[in-house]
């Protein structure tokens, strides 16, 4: 009897176990990226840029070529690769400390130059690799090791909404936010990643998909509770959806018409 | 005060508070996260302020700003983060500001690893950032000494108006040992009032400007020479070193700093039991380096062994000290690998038995 | 006189905690001590270990490559440390999780069914205390009373936890004492 393969490891994903903690959704996001790269037939000319943070070892988990970047500099490294070889598909995989803290300058300018690269931005509201410090995306009141009494917005400001921030740039781009804490959300996330890579492959624009992720270890809760925490606490602050499409339209607010005295 | 068992990182943080430091700016990096975490928890209790900077570049400029207002301030990081801080450090040295910087070294280059290393010796002692400047560099070998040197570091920084670096490794940061803080501590240097601070001028003095820009080459040269005179004073007055086992005859002099010197001291005890005469020389200040003291100690030895967690950096200063007067051997591990007392004993025994000096290039 | 040991097991078995307790107790006894944890990429969920040195004079190397004692709480730790212990040294083996025998014949071996004893005492998390007790019973490195005081401090306010941990500690101590006095614990001395 002929067998039909209904589920297999994507070719772009390396056949190795990852170091991620139980319940962490980096693995899901890796898989979605790999599936998209496979389905678009891009794997052979894809170069990934790995960040510093929990996903620092991403270069071991994809079966594509990779360059490791210094903390926060992945968009700059990606720019170098893409400008040297515009025929390559270049994606940077970055966490919230990497992209939204130390690498804020690089990501803003990369997006503003309209580099034809794709950024997968994983937001789990905490520094994972270094043991649970406050991130720029840590929610108000959330306890971390460097805000032991909870994030005090009067001292450190509000969490940065990266997708919204980048969407304010005039340069055409595709910017979206997705989540992977339920299967249905993961399906939508994959759709957005597919659009992001397609825009790059077509040479259209810069693309970034922010993906809300979990950190059971540093949030201090079991994996199932962590997925509920995403729904209950993160999604309300970080709304899901598409924030910018490369239609070239300037949606900057217009000055209000002068009112007659 | 009673002895307390503390992690090196925590002892460093507490020592800063004991020294009157109320300000910390830093950024997460392994293996020193316990320092910012300790400060985040502890500073609010003493009316101080902790800020997690967006990057080490920002942190180094935050301490520049804070120091310009005359307040005691420090930051800590580990090797890749210290590289990013070089901008601020160079400006701080150029502007003659007192700050304390802690580097809990990990293995490099690049992202390297997170395990202990001593591979930032060149960076710490020979410049690091651009320009003609020096850091005063202190290298503790125990948690107690880290706490003591940390407090002295603030006095030295204030006295010389110069950045001071406490250079440790992952071992010093992570290990726990008993620590005692003196109830009453006398500063190790006289502390003149800070008349140079930029904190607002009501017209009773010329305005104070914190600055490292001197477009007139003659003025900049004078500034460079003024800095040099300061470093010369450090060389004259601030050299610190220790020795172990030099009160008995020795054939081989081991030179090591930081936790590696601890490992060597155990090796020397073992060797003594086996009848091999060896002693330890330990620089505590890496700049200024104890050239004369080392040379004097080496005069009683037939050969010198330098032990470092690098491919050989301090050995260059040992060569300068000895000027070819003794054969110099090297034992090093890299990448976060540690040196065991057994490895040191073995090498010392071999040298004692006539092992020829290895020719080293570079 | 120096006591040094490496305590190793899975993360979550409490090996770092009992190492710290030993260091605290040594300090309380007026000894010089150091405690050095493993740190690294393996810190989450993998194996972990710490090195404790308790000495009459200032501790030299906090790094010990050839410990006088190793306490191994799981099989990977036995594999890693059996070969490192000094000849004539002591190996404490958690037989609840390690079924294989010690291969070296030049070590004193104390077998401690730590998890079984802890389970029987109604606190499965106190297996580390059983092992710590056995170490103290076999070596008298620090006083039992000092460690008992630390248990009361560590779990202050949780009377039931204190009682079960103390019981685990004491049962381990008796076992360690018995095994050390017993000829089978002292197999063959160096060079014998």
PDB file of C-alpha atoms in Angstrom, chain B residues 5-9 31 104 115-116 141-143 169-178 259-260 262-263 309 336-341, chain C residues 3-8 15-24 33-40 42 48-54 59-65 80-81:
ATOM      1  CA  UNK B   5      29.191  34.450  52.372  1.00  0.00           C
ATOM      2  CA  UNK B   6      28.773  36.334  49.097  1.00  0.00           C
ATOM      3  CA  UNK B   7      29.075  35.766  45.380  1.00  0.00           C
ATOM      4  CA  UNK B   8      31.855  37.854  43.855  1.00  0.00           C
ATOM      5  CA  UNK B   9      29.353  39.803  41.768  1.00  0.00           C
ATOM      6  CA  UNK B  31      28.665  36.131  33.339  1.00  0.00           C
ATOM      7  CA  UNK B 104      34.157  40.109  34.429  1.00  0.00           C
ATOM      8  CA  UNK B 115      33.362  30.932  30.563  1.00  0.00           C
ATOM      9  CA  UNK B 116      36.292  32.497  32.465  1.00  0.00           C
ATOM     10  CA  UNK B 141      42.232  37.133  43.393  1.00  0.00           C
ATOM     11  CA  UNK B 142      39.482  36.538  45.945  1.00  0.00           C
ATOM     12  CA  UNK B 143      35.970  37.733  46.662  1.00  0.00           C
ATOM     13  CA  UNK B 169      37.056  36.718  35.461  1.00  0.00           C
ATOM     14  CA  UNK B 170      33.991  34.505  35.506  1.00  0.00           C
ATOM     15  CA  UNK B 171      35.346  32.616  38.525  1.00  0.00           C
ATOM     16  CA  UNK B 172      35.617  35.717  40.707  1.00  0.00           C
ATOM     17  CA  UNK B 173      32.138  36.764  39.636  1.00  0.00           C
ATOM     18  CA  UNK B 174      30.434  33.430  40.287  1.00  0.00           C
ATOM     19  CA  UNK B 175      32.227  31.980  43.315  1.00  0.00           C
ATOM     20  CA  UNK B 176      31.103  32.515  46.899  1.00  0.00           C
ATOM     21  CA  UNK B 177      33.515  33.269  49.715  1.00  0.00           C
ATOM     22  CA  UNK B 178      33.297  34.945  53.108  1.00  0.00           C
ATOM     23  CA  UNK B 259      42.042  33.689  40.247  1.00  0.00           C
ATOM     24  CA  UNK B 260      44.792  31.997  38.248  1.00  0.00           C
ATOM     25  CA  UNK B 262      45.017  31.262  43.479  1.00  0.00           C
ATOM     26  CA  UNK B 263      45.325  28.082  41.453  1.00  0.00           C
ATOM     27  CA  UNK B 309      43.981  32.233  30.753  1.00  0.00           C
ATOM     28  CA  UNK B 336      37.056  29.167  28.999  1.00  0.00           C
ATOM     29  CA  UNK B 337      39.160  26.133  29.873  1.00  0.00           C
ATOM     30  CA  UNK B 338      40.694  26.370  33.325  1.00  0.00           C
ATOM     31  CA  UNK B 339      44.201  25.713  34.567  1.00  0.00           C
ATOM     32  CA  UNK B 340      44.448  23.147  37.348  1.00  0.00           C
ATOM     33  CA  UNK B 341      46.979  23.169  40.186  1.00  0.00           C
TER      34      UNK B 341
ATOM     35  CA  UNK C   3      38.209  19.143  52.671  1.00  0.00           C
ATOM     36  CA  UNK C   4      37.196  19.624  49.086  1.00  0.00           C
ATOM     37  CA  UNK C   5      34.366  18.069  47.189  1.00  0.00           C
ATOM     38  CA  UNK C   6      32.440  18.253  43.973  1.00  0.00           C
ATOM     39  CA  UNK C   7      28.690  17.823  44.185  1.00  0.00           C
ATOM     40  CA  UNK C   8      27.021  16.999  40.881  1.00  0.00           C
ATOM     41  CA  UNK C  15      23.144  20.288  44.498  1.00  0.00           C
ATOM     42  CA  UNK C  16      24.034  23.988  44.485  1.00  0.00           C
ATOM     43  CA  UNK C  17      21.982  24.519  47.632  1.00  0.00           C
ATOM     44  CA  UNK C  18      23.653  21.805  49.686  1.00  0.00           C
ATOM     45  CA  UNK C  19      27.031  23.030  48.479  1.00  0.00           C
ATOM     46  CA  UNK C  20      26.186  26.514  49.729  1.00  0.00           C
ATOM     47  CA  UNK C  21      24.969  25.073  53.042  1.00  0.00           C
ATOM     48  CA  UNK C  22      28.281  23.301  53.477  1.00  0.00           C
ATOM     49  CA  UNK C  23      30.167  26.512  52.798  1.00  0.00           C
ATOM     50  CA  UNK C  24      27.963  28.462  55.228  1.00  0.00           C
ATOM     51  CA  UNK C  33      35.587  28.246  52.590  1.00  0.00           C
ATOM     52  CA  UNK C  34      34.891  28.704  48.904  1.00  0.00           C
ATOM     53  CA  UNK C  35      31.917  27.664  46.760  1.00  0.00           C
ATOM     54  CA  UNK C  36      32.201  27.601  42.997  1.00  0.00           C
ATOM     55  CA  UNK C  37      29.214  26.715  40.797  1.00  0.00           C
ATOM     56  CA  UNK C  38      29.336  25.462  37.261  1.00  0.00           C
ATOM     57  CA  UNK C  39      27.827  28.029  34.974  1.00  0.00           C
ATOM     58  CA  UNK C  40      27.367  27.929  31.299  1.00  0.00           C
ATOM     59  CA  UNK C  42      24.031  23.893  30.438  1.00  0.00           C
ATOM     60  CA  UNK C  48      25.100  21.134  37.216  1.00  0.00           C
ATOM     61  CA  UNK C  49      27.796  20.920  39.837  1.00  0.00           C
ATOM     62  CA  UNK C  50      29.587  22.934  42.451  1.00  0.00           C
ATOM     63  CA  UNK C  51      32.964  22.707  44.113  1.00  0.00           C
ATOM     64  CA  UNK C  52      33.231  23.378  47.841  1.00  0.00           C
ATOM     65  CA  UNK C  53      36.508  23.806  49.677  1.00  0.00           C
ATOM     66  CA  UNK C  54      36.628  23.883  53.481  1.00  0.00           C
ATOM     67  CA  UNK C  59      41.662  28.545  50.372  1.00  0.00           C
ATOM     68  CA  UNK C  60      44.097  28.348  47.485  1.00  0.00           C
ATOM     69  CA  UNK C  61      42.558  27.159  44.261  1.00  0.00           C
ATOM     70  CA  UNK C  62      38.749  27.274  44.239  1.00  0.00           C
ATOM     71  CA  UNK C  63      39.052  25.053  41.168  1.00  0.00           C
ATOM     72  CA  UNK C  64      39.609  21.427  42.098  1.00  0.00           C
ATOM     73  CA  UNK C  65      40.460  19.001  39.345  1.00  0.00           C
ATOM     74  CA  UNK C  80      32.181  12.315  34.714  1.00  0.00           C
ATOM     75  CA  UNK C  81      33.659  12.348  38.212  1.00  0.00           C
TER      76      UNK C  81
END
